[in-house]
C-alpha atoms as one frame of an Amber mdcrd trajectory, in Angstrom:
protein
  73.245 -59.947 174.662  71.423 -61.587 177.585  71.790 -65.146 178.835  68.448
 -66.302 177.417  69.464 -65.157 173.934  72.801 -66.939 174.240  71.123 -70.140
 175.366  68.591 -69.935 172.557  71.277 -69.424 169.923  73.391 -72.216 171.395
  70.323 -74.457 171.283  69.720 -73.625 167.628  73.314 -74.335 166.690  73.325
 -77.561 168.679  70.105 -78.583 166.938  71.731 -77.942 163.574  74.760 -80.022
 164.539  72.596 -82.861 165.874  70.543 -82.859 162.693  73.682 -83.283 160.668
  75.102 -85.968 162.949  71.883 -87.913 163.491  71.178 -91.384 162.040  68.194
 -89.783 160.272  70.691 -87.946 158.090  71.991 -91.201 156.574  74.472 -91.916
 159.379  76.232 -88.565 159.366  78.921 -90.028 161.640  80.148 -91.819 158.492
  79.603 -88.739 156.375  82.787 -87.266 154.824  81.930 -83.884 156.386  81.376
 -85.148 159.950  84.600 -83.527 161.187  83.626 -80.161 159.707  80.174 -80.375
 161.310  81.711 -81.114 164.710  84.165 -78.231 164.285  81.302 -75.840 163.534
  79.391 -76.915 166.643  82.516 -76.464 168.790  83.188 -73.060 167.236  79.681
 -71.860 168.074  80.094 -72.933 171.693  83.336 -70.949 171.808  81.548 -67.891
 170.395  78.779 -68.129 173.003  81.364 -68.326 175.807  83.368 -65.422 174.366
  80.267 -63.252 174.006  79.310 -63.890 177.619  82.839 -63.015 178.749  82.676
 -59.822 176.679  79.343 -58.890 178.265  80.804 -59.407 181.745  83.896 -57.367
 180.864  81.760 -54.533 179.506  79.680 -54.478 182.676  82.843 -54.261 184.800
  84.212 -51.504 182.546  80.991 -49.512 182.826  81.044 -49.785 186.625  84.665
 -48.600 186.680  83.770 -45.738 184.342  80.946 -44.630 186.643  83.310 -44.735
 189.623  85.837 -42.648 187.707  83.245 -40.044 186.754  82.095 -39.794 190.374
  85.691 -39.396 191.559  86.303 -36.630 189.015  83.128 -34.878 190.118  84.170
 -34.983 193.767  87.619 -33.684 192.882  86.102 -30.807 190.900  83.891 -29.926
 193.870  86.894 -29.947 196.201  88.859 -27.698 193.831  85.884 -25.364 193.508
  85.539 -25.149 197.277  89.250 -24.435 197.658  89.189 -21.737 194.981  86.482
 -19.921 196.956  88.329 -20.248 200.246  88.941 -17.019 202.190  92.436 -16.202
 203.427  90.935 -15.355 206.830  90.321 -19.052 207.492  93.751 -20.643 207.046
  92.801 -23.826 208.884  89.732 -24.313 206.728  91.791 -23.677 203.611  94.380
 -26.204 204.719  91.691 -28.815 205.262  90.219 -28.093 201.846  93.663 -28.348
 200.260  94.124 -31.739 201.903  90.706 -32.766 200.614  91.745 -31.764 197.085
  94.895 -33.885 197.328  92.925 -36.868 198.632  90.287 -36.429 195.939  92.993
 -36.302 193.287  94.490 -39.592 194.495  91.039 -41.169 194.494  90.500 -39.955
 190.935  93.853 -41.364 189.836  93.104 -44.725 191.444  89.705 -44.783 189.744
  91.377 -43.931 186.424  93.879 -46.765 186.861  91.026 -49.164 187.612  89.138
 -47.919 184.553  92.208 -48.358 182.340  92.562 -51.932 183.565  88.909 -52.769
 182.943  89.043 -51.092 179.523  92.077 -53.195 178.642  90.314 -56.373 179.756
  87.228 -55.364 177.780  89.320 -54.749 174.661  90.887 -58.184 175.084  87.429
 -59.726 175.436  86.290 -57.990 172.237  89.325 -59.348 170.404  88.646 -62.840
 171.753  85.022 -62.640 170.606  86.030 -61.444 167.148  88.575 -64.256 166.908
  85.954 -66.799 167.952  83.540 -65.452 165.344  86.231 -65.621 162.671  86.900
 -69.227 163.635  83.184 -69.980 163.465  82.905 -68.358 160.046  85.884 -70.364
 158.797  84.342 -73.567 160.180  81.037 -72.766 158.513  82.766 -72.080 155.199
  84.734 -75.311 155.507  81.545 -77.294 156.113  79.763 -75.631 153.199  82.730
 -76.355 150.928  82.857 -79.964 152.096  79.176 -80.530 151.404  79.545 -78.897
 148.009  82.425 -81.276 147.268  80.276 -84.295 148.197  76.944 -83.622 146.459
  75.859 -87.261 146.600  76.209 -87.290 150.374  74.532 -83.909 150.907  70.938
 -85.073 151.217  68.003 -82.800 151.952  68.276 -82.524 155.782  71.925 -81.493
 155.486  71.163 -78.926 152.812  68.418 -77.516 155.021  70.782 -77.312 157.980
  73.373 -75.391 155.965  70.699 -72.926 154.855  69.567 -72.528 158.480  73.180
 -71.968 159.521  73.684 -69.187 156.973  70.389 -67.478 157.799  71.149 -67.648
 161.527  74.494 -65.950 160.953  72.822 -63.304 158.781  70.324 -62.526 161.552
  73.113 -62.405 164.136  75.276 -59.983 162.147  72.320 -57.709 161.402  71.497
 -57.423 165.110  75.174 -56.982 165.963  75.499 -54.118 163.481  72.508 -52.357
 165.053  74.059 -52.795 168.515  77.463 -51.490 167.422  75.996 -48.515 165.561
  73.998 -47.556 168.665  77.185 -47.687 170.742  78.962 -45.577 168.126  76.299
 -42.876 168.473  76.640 -42.919 172.270  80.428 -42.673 172.099  80.211 -39.836
 169.555  77.928 -37.939 171.940  80.336 -38.624 174.808  83.211 -37.361 172.662
  81.350 -34.113 171.907  80.605 -33.564 175.610  84.235 -34.208 176.530  85.383
 -31.791 173.823  83.089 -29.129 175.289  84.497 -29.814 178.757  88.069 -29.401
 177.477  87.112 -26.183 175.689  85.602 -24.738 178.880  88.732 -25.626 180.858
  90.925 -23.877 178.283  88.646 -20.841 178.189  88.690 -20.482 181.985  92.436
 -21.042 182.213  91.972 -24.234 184.228  94.193 -27.299 184.218  93.297 -29.358
 181.131  95.185 -32.543 182.072  92.123 -34.490 183.208  89.919 -33.317 180.344
  92.627 -34.053 177.761  93.158 -37.530 179.181  89.412 -38.185 179.133  89.207
 -37.032 175.502  92.049 -39.378 174.523  90.281 -42.234 176.294  87.013 -41.574
 174.466  88.893 -41.287 171.161  90.554 -44.656 171.815  87.204 -46.268 172.556
  85.743 -44.694 169.423  88.574 -46.062 167.282  88.139 -49.550 168.745  84.385
 -49.431 168.144  84.866 -48.253 164.554  87.272 -51.129 163.898  84.823 -53.608
 165.382  82.086 -52.196 163.143  84.315 -52.580 160.069  85.148 -56.185 161.001
  81.495 -57.100 161.482  80.512 -55.315 158.283  83.119 -57.353 156.399  81.885
 -60.657 157.854  78.287 -59.636 157.158  79.071 -59.129 153.465  80.541 -62.640
 153.350  77.369 -64.038 154.912  75.195 -62.173 152.397  77.146 -63.858 149.619
  76.511 -67.204 151.313  72.796 -66.457 151.512  72.741 -65.609 147.808  74.676
 -68.781 147.029  72.246 -70.874 149.104  69.254 -69.413 147.238  70.899 -70.090
 143.878  71.443 -73.763 144.697
């Protein structure tokens, strides 16, 4: 999600909150649901910040992943060169062997960096999900409060609640599309890594790196599937809210 989209969504949520807190809405500051409205606005700000942090963490993870793939490629080239080395050039073979060792250390360092960035990215995803859960709870609390005070819930407030629900519905629909696209990419990556591991086994090569890569992809796939399930669950709740809003 880019910065412009975040700013636009933050603007919409702020506009909703201001509408509910404005004097035009029958002095919402004295409204029994003023605290819930303020909590919802604060929760949306927290979501916007968490989403930006998640985007930054993903970018850093992707950069680390590219560096790791490059390091593995260089190590494979060094191993290939060493395997074709002739015994008549012992010095050249020794240099190639040293290059293989150096390439292996570089690959390991890149893997450690990738693991760190993946961990930070996973933490950012969890923080975003937590922020969204808090926002959903705040939205539900505000809707319940307004329902409990029907005499105070005049037209502008009712309109703002409807806008809030529809905005969340639009957000979750776009988020599901994004997650499902990532799931397809990870599934393709998993298949390619499986093929790589199979080739290594078939050729009698060391499978440590390929096995580790497959485990990493599997872990990312599991995390993405869980995120999809969480969003799908929240989306169903929002759909019920949309139906409830239309029935009112």
